[in-house]
Coordinates of C-alpha atoms in Angstrom, one line a residue:
X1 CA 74.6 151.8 -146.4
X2 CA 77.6 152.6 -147.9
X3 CA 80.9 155.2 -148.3
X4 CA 82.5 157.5 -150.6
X5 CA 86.1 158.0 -149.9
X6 CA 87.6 161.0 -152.4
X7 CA 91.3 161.7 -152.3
X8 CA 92.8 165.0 -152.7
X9 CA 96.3 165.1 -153.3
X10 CA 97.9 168.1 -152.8
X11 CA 99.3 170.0 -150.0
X12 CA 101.3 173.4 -149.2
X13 CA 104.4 171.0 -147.9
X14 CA 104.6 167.3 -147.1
X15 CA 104.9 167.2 -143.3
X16 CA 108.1 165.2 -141.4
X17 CA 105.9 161.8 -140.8
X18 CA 103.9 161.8 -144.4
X19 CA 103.8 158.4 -145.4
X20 CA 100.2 159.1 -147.6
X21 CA 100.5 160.1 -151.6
X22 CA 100.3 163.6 -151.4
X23 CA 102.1 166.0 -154.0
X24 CA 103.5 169.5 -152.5
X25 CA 105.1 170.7 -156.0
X26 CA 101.9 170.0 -158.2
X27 CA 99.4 172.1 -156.6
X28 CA 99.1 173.8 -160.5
X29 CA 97.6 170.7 -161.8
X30 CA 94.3 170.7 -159.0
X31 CA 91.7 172.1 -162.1
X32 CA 92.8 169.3 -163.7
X33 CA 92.9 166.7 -161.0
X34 CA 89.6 167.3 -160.1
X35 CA 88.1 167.4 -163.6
X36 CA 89.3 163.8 -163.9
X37 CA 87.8 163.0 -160.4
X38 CA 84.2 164.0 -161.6
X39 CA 84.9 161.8 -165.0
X40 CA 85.7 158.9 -162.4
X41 CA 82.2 159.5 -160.9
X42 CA 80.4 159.5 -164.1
X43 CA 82.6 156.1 -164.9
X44 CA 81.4 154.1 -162.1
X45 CA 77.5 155.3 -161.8
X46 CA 75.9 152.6 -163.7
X47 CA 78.0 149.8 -161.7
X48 CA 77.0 151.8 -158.5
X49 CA 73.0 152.9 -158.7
X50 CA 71.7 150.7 -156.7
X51 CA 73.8 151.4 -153.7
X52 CA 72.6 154.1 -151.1
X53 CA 75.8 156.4 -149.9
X54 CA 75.1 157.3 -146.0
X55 CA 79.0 159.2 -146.2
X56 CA 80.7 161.1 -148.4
X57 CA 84.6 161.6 -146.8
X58 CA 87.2 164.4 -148.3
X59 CA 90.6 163.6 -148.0
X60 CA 94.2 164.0 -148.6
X61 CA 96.4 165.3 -149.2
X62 CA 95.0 168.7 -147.9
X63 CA 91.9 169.3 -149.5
X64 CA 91.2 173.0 -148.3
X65 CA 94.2 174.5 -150.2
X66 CA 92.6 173.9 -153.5
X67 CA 90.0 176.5 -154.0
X68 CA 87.2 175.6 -152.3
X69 CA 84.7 175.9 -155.4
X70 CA 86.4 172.9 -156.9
X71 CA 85.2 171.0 -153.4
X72 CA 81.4 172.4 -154.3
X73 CA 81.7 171.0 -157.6
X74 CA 82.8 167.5 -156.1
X75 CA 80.1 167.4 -153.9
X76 CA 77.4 168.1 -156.7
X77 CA 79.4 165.2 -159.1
X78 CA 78.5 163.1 -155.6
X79 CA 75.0 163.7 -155.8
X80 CA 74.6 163.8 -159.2
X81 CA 76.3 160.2 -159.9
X82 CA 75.2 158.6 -156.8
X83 CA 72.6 158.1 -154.3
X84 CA 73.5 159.6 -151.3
X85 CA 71.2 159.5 -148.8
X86 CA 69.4 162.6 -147.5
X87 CA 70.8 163.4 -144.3
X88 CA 74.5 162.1 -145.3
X89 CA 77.4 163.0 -143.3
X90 CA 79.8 165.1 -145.9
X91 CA 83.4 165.4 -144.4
X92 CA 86.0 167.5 -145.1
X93 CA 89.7 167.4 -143.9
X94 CA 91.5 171.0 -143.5
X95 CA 94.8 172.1 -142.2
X96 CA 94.5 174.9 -140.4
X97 CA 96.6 176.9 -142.2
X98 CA 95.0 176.8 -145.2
X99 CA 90.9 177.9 -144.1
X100 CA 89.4 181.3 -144.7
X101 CA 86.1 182.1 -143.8
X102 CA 85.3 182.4 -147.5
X103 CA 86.3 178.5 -147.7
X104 CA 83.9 177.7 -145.1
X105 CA 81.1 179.9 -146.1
X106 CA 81.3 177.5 -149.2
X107 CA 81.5 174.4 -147.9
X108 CA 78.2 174.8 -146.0
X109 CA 76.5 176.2 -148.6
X110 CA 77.5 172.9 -150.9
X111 CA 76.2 170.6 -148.2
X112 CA 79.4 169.7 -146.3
X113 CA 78.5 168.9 -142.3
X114 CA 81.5 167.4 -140.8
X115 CA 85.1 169.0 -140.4
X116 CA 88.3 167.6 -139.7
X117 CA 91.0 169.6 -138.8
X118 CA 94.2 168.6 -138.1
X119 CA 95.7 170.2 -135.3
X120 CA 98.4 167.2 -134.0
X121 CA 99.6 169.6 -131.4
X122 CA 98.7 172.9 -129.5
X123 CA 103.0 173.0 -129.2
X124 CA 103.8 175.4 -131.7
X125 CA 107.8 174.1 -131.5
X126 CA 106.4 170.7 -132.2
X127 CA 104.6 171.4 -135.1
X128 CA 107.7 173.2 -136.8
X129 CA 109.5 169.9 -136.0
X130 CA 106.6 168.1 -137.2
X131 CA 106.6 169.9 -140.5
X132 CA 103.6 171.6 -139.9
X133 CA 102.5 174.8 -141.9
X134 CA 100.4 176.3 -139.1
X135 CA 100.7 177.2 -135.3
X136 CA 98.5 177.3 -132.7
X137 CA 97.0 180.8 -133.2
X138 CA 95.8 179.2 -136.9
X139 CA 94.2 176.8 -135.5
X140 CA 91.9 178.6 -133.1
X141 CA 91.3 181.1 -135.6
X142 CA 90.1 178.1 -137.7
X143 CA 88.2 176.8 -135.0
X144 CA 86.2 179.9 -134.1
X145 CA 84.9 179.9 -137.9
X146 CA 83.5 177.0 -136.9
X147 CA 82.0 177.8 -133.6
X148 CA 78.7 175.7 -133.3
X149 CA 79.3 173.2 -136.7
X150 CA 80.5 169.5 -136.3
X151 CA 84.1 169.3 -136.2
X152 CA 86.5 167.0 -135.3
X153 CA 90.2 167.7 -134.5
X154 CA 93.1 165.5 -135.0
X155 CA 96.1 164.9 -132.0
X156 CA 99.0 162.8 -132.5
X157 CA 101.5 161.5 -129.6
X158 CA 104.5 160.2 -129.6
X159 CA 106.2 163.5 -130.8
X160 CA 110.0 164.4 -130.3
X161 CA 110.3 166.7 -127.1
X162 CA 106.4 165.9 -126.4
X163 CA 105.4 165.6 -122.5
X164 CA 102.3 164.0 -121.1
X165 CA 101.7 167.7 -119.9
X166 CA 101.9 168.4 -123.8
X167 CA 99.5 166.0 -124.8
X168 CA 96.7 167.1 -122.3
X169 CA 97.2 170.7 -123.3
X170 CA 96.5 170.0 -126.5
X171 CA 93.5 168.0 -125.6
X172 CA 91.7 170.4 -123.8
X173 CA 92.9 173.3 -126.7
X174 CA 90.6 170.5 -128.9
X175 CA 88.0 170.4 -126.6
X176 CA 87.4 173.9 -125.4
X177 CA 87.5 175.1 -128.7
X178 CA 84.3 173.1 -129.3
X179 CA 85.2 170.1 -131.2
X180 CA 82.5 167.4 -130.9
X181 CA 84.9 164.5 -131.9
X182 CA 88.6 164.2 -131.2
X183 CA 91.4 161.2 -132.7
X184 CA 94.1 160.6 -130.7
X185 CA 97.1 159.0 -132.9
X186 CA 100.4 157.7 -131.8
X187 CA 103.1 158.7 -134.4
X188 CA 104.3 156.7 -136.6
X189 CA 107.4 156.6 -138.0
X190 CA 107.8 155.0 -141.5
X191 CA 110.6 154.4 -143.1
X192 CA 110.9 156.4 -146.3
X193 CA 110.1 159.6 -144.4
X194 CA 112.1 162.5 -143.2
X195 CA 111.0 161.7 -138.8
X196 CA 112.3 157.8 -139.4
X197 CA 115.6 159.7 -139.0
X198 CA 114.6 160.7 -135.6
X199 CA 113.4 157.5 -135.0
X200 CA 116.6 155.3 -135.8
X201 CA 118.7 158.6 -133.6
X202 CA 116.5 157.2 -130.4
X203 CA 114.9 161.0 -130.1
X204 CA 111.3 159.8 -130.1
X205 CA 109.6 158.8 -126.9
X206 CA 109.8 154.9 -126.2
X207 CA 106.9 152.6 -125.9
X208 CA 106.5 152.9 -122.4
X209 CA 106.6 156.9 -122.5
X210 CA 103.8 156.6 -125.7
X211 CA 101.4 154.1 -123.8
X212 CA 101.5 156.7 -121.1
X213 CA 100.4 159.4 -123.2
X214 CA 97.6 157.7 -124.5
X215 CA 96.5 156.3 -120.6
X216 CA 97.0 160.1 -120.1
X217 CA 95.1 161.3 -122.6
X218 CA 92.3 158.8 -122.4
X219 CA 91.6 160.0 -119.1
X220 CA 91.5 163.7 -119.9
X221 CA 89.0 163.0 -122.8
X222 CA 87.2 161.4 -120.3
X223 CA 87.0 163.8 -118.2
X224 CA 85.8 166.8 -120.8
X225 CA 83.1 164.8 -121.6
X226 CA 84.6 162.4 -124.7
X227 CA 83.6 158.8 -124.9
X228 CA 85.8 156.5 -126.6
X229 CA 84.1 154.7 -128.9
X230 CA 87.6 153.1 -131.2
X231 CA 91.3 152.9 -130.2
X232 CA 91.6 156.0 -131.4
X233 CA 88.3 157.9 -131.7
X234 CA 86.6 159.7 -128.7
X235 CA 83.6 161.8 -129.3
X236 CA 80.7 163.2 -127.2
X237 CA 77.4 161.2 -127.5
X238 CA 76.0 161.1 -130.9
X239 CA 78.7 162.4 -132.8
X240 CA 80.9 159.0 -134.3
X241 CA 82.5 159.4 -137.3
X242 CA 79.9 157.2 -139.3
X243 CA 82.2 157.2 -142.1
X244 CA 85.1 155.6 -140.0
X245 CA 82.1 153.2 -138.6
X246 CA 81.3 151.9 -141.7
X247 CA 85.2 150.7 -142.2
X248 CA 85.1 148.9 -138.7
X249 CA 81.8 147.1 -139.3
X250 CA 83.0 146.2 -143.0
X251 CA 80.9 147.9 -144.8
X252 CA 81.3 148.6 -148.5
X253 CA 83.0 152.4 -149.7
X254 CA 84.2 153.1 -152.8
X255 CA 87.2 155.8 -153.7
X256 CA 88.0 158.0 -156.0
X257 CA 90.8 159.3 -156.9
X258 CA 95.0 158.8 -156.8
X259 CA 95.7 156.1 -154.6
X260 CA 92.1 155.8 -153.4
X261 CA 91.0 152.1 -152.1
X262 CA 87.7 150.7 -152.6
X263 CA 85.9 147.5 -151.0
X264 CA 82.6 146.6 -153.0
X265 CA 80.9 143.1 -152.4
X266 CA 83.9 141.7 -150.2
X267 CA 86.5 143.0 -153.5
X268 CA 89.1 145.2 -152.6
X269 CA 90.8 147.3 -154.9
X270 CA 93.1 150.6 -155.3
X271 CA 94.0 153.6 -157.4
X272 CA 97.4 153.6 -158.7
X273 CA 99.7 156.0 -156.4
X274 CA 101.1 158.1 -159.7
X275 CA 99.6 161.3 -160.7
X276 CA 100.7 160.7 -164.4
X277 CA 99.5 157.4 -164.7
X278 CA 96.0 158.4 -162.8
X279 CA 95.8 161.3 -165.8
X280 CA 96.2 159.1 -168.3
X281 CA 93.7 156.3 -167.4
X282 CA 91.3 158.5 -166.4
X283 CA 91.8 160.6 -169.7
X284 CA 91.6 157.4 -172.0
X285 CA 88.3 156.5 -170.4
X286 CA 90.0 153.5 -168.5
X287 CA 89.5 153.2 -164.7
X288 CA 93.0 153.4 -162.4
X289 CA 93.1 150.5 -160.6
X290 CA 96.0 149.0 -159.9
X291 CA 95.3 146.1 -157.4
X292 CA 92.4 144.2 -157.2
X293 CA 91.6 141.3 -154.8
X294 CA 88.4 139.5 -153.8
X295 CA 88.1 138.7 -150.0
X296 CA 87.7 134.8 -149.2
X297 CA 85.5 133.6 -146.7
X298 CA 88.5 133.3 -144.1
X299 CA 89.6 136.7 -145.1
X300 CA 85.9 138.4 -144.3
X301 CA 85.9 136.3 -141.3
X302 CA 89.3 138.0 -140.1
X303 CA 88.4 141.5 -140.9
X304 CA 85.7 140.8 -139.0
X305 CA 87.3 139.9 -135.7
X306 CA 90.3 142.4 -136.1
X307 CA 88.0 145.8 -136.8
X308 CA 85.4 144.7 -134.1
X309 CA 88.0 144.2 -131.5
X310 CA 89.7 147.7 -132.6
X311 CA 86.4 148.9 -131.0
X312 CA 85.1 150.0 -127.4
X313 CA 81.7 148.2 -128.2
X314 CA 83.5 144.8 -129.3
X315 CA 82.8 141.6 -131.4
X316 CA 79.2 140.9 -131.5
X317 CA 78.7 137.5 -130.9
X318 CA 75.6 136.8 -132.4
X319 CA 76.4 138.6 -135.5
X320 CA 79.3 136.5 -136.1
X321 CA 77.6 133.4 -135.5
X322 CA 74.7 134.2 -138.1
X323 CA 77.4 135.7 -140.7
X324 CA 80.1 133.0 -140.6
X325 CA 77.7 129.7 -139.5
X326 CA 79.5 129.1 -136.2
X327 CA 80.0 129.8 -132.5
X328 CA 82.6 132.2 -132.0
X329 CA 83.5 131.0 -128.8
X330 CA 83.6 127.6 -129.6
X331 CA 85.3 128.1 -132.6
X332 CA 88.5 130.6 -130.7
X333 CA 88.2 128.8 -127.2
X334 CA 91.9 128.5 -127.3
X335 CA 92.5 131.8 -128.1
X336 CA 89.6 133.1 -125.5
X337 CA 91.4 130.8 -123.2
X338 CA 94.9 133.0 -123.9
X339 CA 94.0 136.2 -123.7
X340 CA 91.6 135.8 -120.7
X341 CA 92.8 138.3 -118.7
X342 CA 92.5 140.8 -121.0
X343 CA 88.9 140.2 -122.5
X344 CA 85.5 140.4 -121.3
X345 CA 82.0 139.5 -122.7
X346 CA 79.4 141.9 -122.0
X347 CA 76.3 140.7 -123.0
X348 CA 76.3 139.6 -126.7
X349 CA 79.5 141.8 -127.3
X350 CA 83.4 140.1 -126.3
X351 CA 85.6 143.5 -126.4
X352 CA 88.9 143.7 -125.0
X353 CA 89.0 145.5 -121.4
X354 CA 89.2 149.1 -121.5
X355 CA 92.7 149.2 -119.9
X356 CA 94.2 147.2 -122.4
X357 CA 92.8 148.7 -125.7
X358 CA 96.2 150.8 -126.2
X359 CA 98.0 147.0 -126.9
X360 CA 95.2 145.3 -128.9
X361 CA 97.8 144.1 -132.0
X362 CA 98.7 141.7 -129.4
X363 CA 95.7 140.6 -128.1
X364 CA 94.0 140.4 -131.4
X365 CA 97.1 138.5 -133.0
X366 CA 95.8 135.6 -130.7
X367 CA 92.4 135.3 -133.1
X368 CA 93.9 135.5 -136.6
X369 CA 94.9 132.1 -138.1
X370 CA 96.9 133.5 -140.9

């Protein structure tokens, strides 16, 4: 099984920590960014028939402010280009400011299944300082279109003026509004971006005040029934993300798209970041890529360890052993030996103990060689 990753660009404003390529002041040009999009498709079908597409993933950018028959149309390029599977999970990021019920009504009827809206905060102070174009009321409105579908709601910590208190309320907002699936990110700030200012003034919470947010949190989404199943994914039974699944057990996705990234049989490559330039290729018949590299044994057998590890479940031993031809614990015993204390092996799985997932760029630094 594979993914298809599409990225949509566009937005209403670029919040305060936007690091991604999305365009604010070109929203005019969506008819024709999407028109390339569906040419991409047709480009790459022959390349990709034989390859069976469990996911189809929507994002930005904010793809609910275009109008939402544009998303039908991409969905329909999807399955007309590609085989994706019957029973697919098709996801769909929306800002809650930017949903009607006439947007909804749409996406269902095209086949979309999953929603992920990103609510970062139930603060409404902290999402003006955040950059946010909704509030609160938005988002519940938003979430009682989509009273009894799969959605998913995005929380972020870390936030200027943000209290553990904060972060729980917004948890439970998520929860009792009937999300199936909430991801809980810690901010941050990259240079470049308007909240690295805030950053370098000292008026974000520290380390210490972050890790206690996410403790915090962990332990409320525990308690409304979430099960963490990634660093930064909690969900209640049965409802993973399968497209984010497929990243962490490596398998192959292709993107469409500005700035989209692609893996297909261990190559990595990615969409040039400028509109223009994406226009022009796609327009000449040329594909956008812009980087291309092909994974090396040592590189696979990194990825490996460092997405496993990112997980609840952990490294599966005997997988490892049968993909790379040797024992895993033989072969990191020094590394095993270092980071004892904060690993465990349960049954053919070595994960990293529950309590210490928060800090795993540490531990998993230990078990890459390069």
């Amino acid at each position: 099984m594979a993914g298809i990753y599409v990225h949509i660009p566009f937005c209403k404003s670029k919040c305060r920590y936007c690091d991604f390529a999305s365009f604010p002041d070109k929203l005019c040009f969506a008819e024709s960014y999407m028109a390339c999009v569906y040419r991409e498709m047709a480009m790459r079908e022959k390349e990709l028939e034989g390859v069976e597409f469990d996911t189809l993933y929507i994002g930005g950018g904010t793809p609910s402010v275009i109008d939402e028959n544009y998303i039908a149309m991409l969905v329909a390029a999807a399955k007309k280009h590609f085989n994706l599977a019957e029973g697919a999970e098709i996801t769909i990021e929306m800002n809650p400011g930017t949903v009607s019920a006439k947007k909804i009504e749409t996406y269902l009827k095209c086949g979309i299944n999953r929603f992920s809206v990103g609510l970062q905060t139930a603060i409404d102070s902290q999402l003006s300082e955040l950059g946010r174009i909704h509030n609160l009321k938005e988002f519940l409105l938003c979430a009682k279109l989509l009273k009894g579908r799969n959605f998913s709601v995005d929380v972020m910590i870390g936030l200027k003026n943000q209290s553990v208190a904060d972060v729980e309320k917004t948890i439970e907002t998520a929860a009792y509004s009937g999300a199936k699936h909430i991801s809980m990110y810690a901010l941050s700030p990259e240079d470049g971006t308007p909240i690295y200012t805030d950053y370098l003034n000292g008026e974000l919470p520290d380390s210490d005040e972050v890790a206690e947010m996410y403790e915090r949190g962990v332990k409320k989404l525990k308690e409304l029934g979430f099960d963490r199943y990634e660093v930064s994914n909690f969900c209640k039974k049965g409802f993973e993300s399968r497209h984010n699944l497929n990243y962490w057990r490596r398998g192959d996705y292709i993107g469409f798209g500005v700035a989209a990234s692609s893996c297909v049989n261990d190559v990595r490559f990615t969409n040039t970041l400028d509109l223009d330039e994406y226009f022009k290729c796609i327009l000449s018949d040329h594909l956008a890529v812009k980087d291309r590299e092909e994974v090396d044994k040592a590189g696979r057998e990194e990825e490996f360890i460092m997405l496993a590890l990112r997980t609840s479940r952990g490294l599966d031993l005997e997988k490892y052993n049968k993909l790379f031809n040797k024992n895993f614990k033989d072969e990191y015993a020094a590394a095993i030996q270092k980071v004892a204390g904060y690993i465990e092996v349960n049954g053919d799985f070595l994960k990293i103990k529950d309590e210490y997932l928060f800090i795993q760029n540490g531990i998993i630094v230990e078990f890459l060689r390069t």
